[in-house]
């Protein structure tokens, strides 16, 4: 007989010897609740219930996957972003809380347009495009990604959040498929990690997340060098380009934006006061 409280304890002990020991109990509970289809409030009231025998082996399998460092979001297939639920798989990056600063800044700027045309470059799970669609009912939103698998996940997330009819999804290398169009906002969270930083990343990021969506050359700027001029070219006068950036990239990004013709360049910090969002105006 395996009581749920004992199952959580056993899972916690196993995970405490893994790469994410500090989250061992939370992860053990999350995996159990994923199988049971319940929430933590329910678990607290049912710790003396028995684990159904048919779930014992599946739970052990999930615990081992987490022990080996696989992101828990991939194991359960779920991540919240901007208060919305998103399906995630190894075909897309896991949406990060710091990217919410990019969405917040975009919402503030988009409010200055009656019907803003917005394009999200490298949409991945669709987190940015879907969040914007949920908060900007008058916007015309296009989401681009070079990966057909990512586009499919993004479509599913748009359907899940009730905005499938308001986001256009296109398979595209950066802005190639919309080069003849004009937008009020170009937004992107592109790959920006220098390849030299790979060894410093956590096991779950380094070994399990999509490398092509993380790394961008020796200095992390390869995608920006292509994207920034392309963004300027598709922006209507008075439109804005917004980019998530990495640690220490403020000066080179400012230079790339200036060289491309952007004006009124500004940077928005994250909660750690690290410059996280770059913004520029097309005059």
PDB file of N, CA and C in Angstrom, residues 4 7-8 25-47 51 55 59 62-63 72 76:
ATOM      1  N   UNK A   4      -0.331   8.556  -0.588  1.00  0.00           N
ATOM      2  CA  UNK A   4       0.160   9.682  -1.381  1.00  0.00           C
ATOM      3  C   UNK A   4       1.251  10.457  -0.653  1.00  0.00           C
ATOM      4  N   UNK A   7       4.393   8.555  -1.055  1.00  0.00           N
ATOM      5  CA  UNK A   7       4.841   8.630  -2.446  1.00  0.00           C
ATOM      6  C   UNK A   7       5.583   9.946  -2.692  1.00  0.00           C
ATOM      7  N   UNK A   8       5.039  11.031  -2.157  1.00  0.00           N
ATOM      8  CA  UNK A   8       5.693  12.329  -2.300  1.00  0.00           C
ATOM      9  C   UNK A   8       7.050  12.311  -1.605  1.00  0.00           C
ATOM     10  N   UNK A  25      10.833  18.540  -3.509  1.00  0.00           N
ATOM     11  CA  UNK A  25       9.473  18.252  -3.044  1.00  0.00           C
ATOM     12  C   UNK A  25       8.430  18.846  -3.988  1.00  0.00           C
ATOM     13  N   UNK A  26       8.658  20.084  -4.400  1.00  0.00           N
ATOM     14  CA  UNK A  26       7.705  20.707  -5.324  1.00  0.00           C
ATOM     15  C   UNK A  26       7.579  19.895  -6.606  1.00  0.00           C
ATOM     16  N   UNK A  27       8.710  19.437  -7.142  1.00  0.00           N
ATOM     17  CA  UNK A  27       8.681  18.661  -8.376  1.00  0.00           C
ATOM     18  C   UNK A  27       7.996  17.320  -8.178  1.00  0.00           C
ATOM     19  N   UNK A  28       8.252  16.660  -7.051  1.00  0.00           N
ATOM     20  CA  UNK A  28       7.603  15.376  -6.781  1.00  0.00           C
ATOM     21  C   UNK A  28       6.091  15.548  -6.700  1.00  0.00           C
ATOM     22  N   UNK A  29       5.645  16.598  -6.033  1.00  0.00           N
ATOM     23  CA  UNK A  29       4.212  16.875  -5.948  1.00  0.00           C
ATOM     24  C   UNK A  29       3.633  17.187  -7.319  1.00  0.00           C
ATOM     25  N   UNK A  30       4.347  18.002  -8.105  1.00  0.00           N
ATOM     26  CA  UNK A  30       3.857  18.394  -9.426  1.00  0.00           C
ATOM     27  C   UNK A  30       3.657  17.190 -10.326  1.00  0.00           C
ATOM     28  N   UNK A  31       4.607  16.277 -10.311  1.00  0.00           N
ATOM     29  CA  UNK A  31       4.509  15.097 -11.168  1.00  0.00           C
ATOM     30  C   UNK A  31       3.377  14.180 -10.721  1.00  0.00           C
ATOM     31  N   UNK A  32       3.215  14.013  -9.418  1.00  0.00           N
ATOM     32  CA  UNK A  32       2.107  13.210  -8.901  1.00  0.00           C
ATOM     33  C   UNK A  32       0.767  13.824  -9.285  1.00  0.00           C
ATOM     34  N   UNK A  33       0.648  15.136  -9.089  1.00  0.00           N
ATOM     35  CA  UNK A  33      -0.618  15.812  -9.379  1.00  0.00           C
ATOM     36  C   UNK A  33      -0.921  15.809 -10.871  1.00  0.00           C
ATOM     37  N   UNK A  34       0.124  15.836 -11.688  1.00  0.00           N
ATOM     38  CA  UNK A  34      -0.072  15.744 -13.138  1.00  0.00           C
ATOM     39  C   UNK A  34      -0.736  14.417 -13.501  1.00  0.00           C
ATOM     40  N   UNK A  35      -0.269  13.333 -12.899  1.00  0.00           N
ATOM     41  CA  UNK A  35      -0.861  12.022 -13.171  1.00  0.00           C
ATOM     42  C   UNK A  35      -2.281  11.914 -12.627  1.00  0.00           C
ATOM     43  N   UNK A  36      -2.488  12.492 -11.456  1.00  0.00           N
ATOM     44  CA  UNK A  36      -3.803  12.387 -10.817  1.00  0.00           C
ATOM     45  C   UNK A  36      -4.819  13.371 -11.401  1.00  0.00           C
ATOM     46  N   UNK A  37      -4.332  14.426 -12.056  1.00  0.00           N
ATOM     47  CA  UNK A  37      -5.231  15.460 -12.567  1.00  0.00           C
ATOM     48  C   UNK A  37      -5.830  16.302 -11.462  1.00  0.00           C
ATOM     49  N   UNK A  38      -5.087  16.489 -10.387  1.00  0.00           N
ATOM     50  CA  UNK A  38      -5.559  17.248  -9.232  1.00  0.00           C
ATOM     51  C   UNK A  38      -4.635  18.421  -8.949  1.00  0.00           C
ATOM     52  N   UNK A  39      -5.015  19.260  -7.947  1.00  0.00           N
ATOM     53  CA  UNK A  39      -4.183  20.394  -7.571  1.00  0.00           C
ATOM     54  C   UNK A  39      -3.621  20.213  -6.157  1.00  0.00           C
ATOM     55  N   UNK A  40      -2.740  21.142  -5.755  1.00  0.00           N
ATOM     56  CA  UNK A  40      -2.068  20.993  -4.460  1.00  0.00           C
ATOM     57  C   UNK A  40      -3.030  21.089  -3.283  1.00  0.00           C
ATOM     58  N   UNK A  41      -4.057  21.912  -3.417  1.00  0.00           N
ATOM     59  CA  UNK A  41      -5.031  22.017  -2.328  1.00  0.00           C
ATOM     60  C   UNK A  41      -5.696  20.664  -2.081  1.00  0.00           C
ATOM     61  N   UNK A  42      -6.009  19.961  -3.157  1.00  0.00           N
ATOM     62  CA  UNK A  42      -6.594  18.624  -3.030  1.00  0.00           C
ATOM     63  C   UNK A  42      -5.600  17.669  -2.366  1.00  0.00           C
ATOM     64  N   UNK A  43      -4.342  17.754  -2.770  1.00  0.00           N
ATOM     65  CA  UNK A  43      -3.345  16.826  -2.233  1.00  0.00           C
ATOM     66  C   UNK A  43      -3.197  16.975  -0.729  1.00  0.00           C
ATOM     67  N   UNK A  44      -3.197  18.202  -0.240  1.00  0.00           N
ATOM     68  CA  UNK A  44      -3.040  18.433   1.194  1.00  0.00           C
ATOM     69  C   UNK A  44      -4.136  17.742   2.006  1.00  0.00           C
ATOM     70  N   UNK A  45      -5.309  17.617   1.404  1.00  0.00           N
ATOM     71  CA  UNK A  45      -6.431  16.991   2.106  1.00  0.00           C
ATOM     72  C   UNK A  45      -6.500  15.484   1.878  1.00  0.00           C
ATOM     73  N   UNK A  46      -5.616  14.950   1.021  1.00  0.00           N
ATOM     74  CA  UNK A  46      -5.719  13.527   0.668  1.00  0.00           C
ATOM     75  C   UNK A  46      -4.378  12.802   0.772  1.00  0.00           C
ATOM     76  N   UNK A  47      -3.502  13.253   1.635  1.00  0.00           N
ATOM     77  CA  UNK A  47      -2.192  12.620   1.770  1.00  0.00           C
ATOM     78  C   UNK A  47      -2.283  11.173   2.263  1.00  0.00           C
ATOM     79  N   UNK A  51      -2.253   5.602  -3.576  1.00  0.00           N
ATOM     80  CA  UNK A  51      -1.956   5.810  -4.990  1.00  0.00           C
ATOM     81  C   UNK A  51      -2.500   4.625  -5.786  1.00  0.00           C
ATOM     82  N   UNK A  55      -0.823   3.630 -11.424  1.00  0.00           N
ATOM     83  CA  UNK A  55      -0.053   4.863 -11.593  1.00  0.00           C
ATOM     84  C   UNK A  55       1.345   4.774 -10.981  1.00  0.00           C
ATOM     85  N   UNK A  59       4.467   6.993 -12.538  1.00  0.00           N
ATOM     86  CA  UNK A  59       5.038   8.034 -11.677  1.00  0.00           C
ATOM     87  C   UNK A  59       6.541   7.832 -11.517  1.00  0.00           C
ATOM     88  N   UNK A  62       8.272   9.204 -14.500  1.00  0.00           N
ATOM     89  CA  UNK A  62       8.344  10.665 -14.521  1.00  0.00           C
ATOM     90  C   UNK A  62       9.407  11.178 -13.551  1.00  0.00           C
ATOM     91  N   UNK A  63       9.473  10.568 -12.379  1.00  0.00           N
ATOM     92  CA  UNK A  63      10.478  10.961 -11.383  1.00  0.00           C
ATOM     93  C   UNK A  63      11.879  10.763 -11.947  1.00  0.00           C
ATOM     94  N   UNK A  72      10.759  20.082 -16.078  1.00  0.00           N
ATOM     95  CA  UNK A  72       9.463  19.569 -15.645  1.00  0.00           C
ATOM     96  C   UNK A  72       8.357  20.032 -16.592  1.00  0.00           C
ATOM     97  N   UNK A  76       5.486  17.439 -18.103  1.00  0.00           N
ATOM     98  CA  UNK A  76       4.032  17.572 -17.968  1.00  0.00           C
ATOM     99  C   UNK A  76       3.401  18.262 -19.177  1.00  0.00           C
TER     100      UNK A  76
END
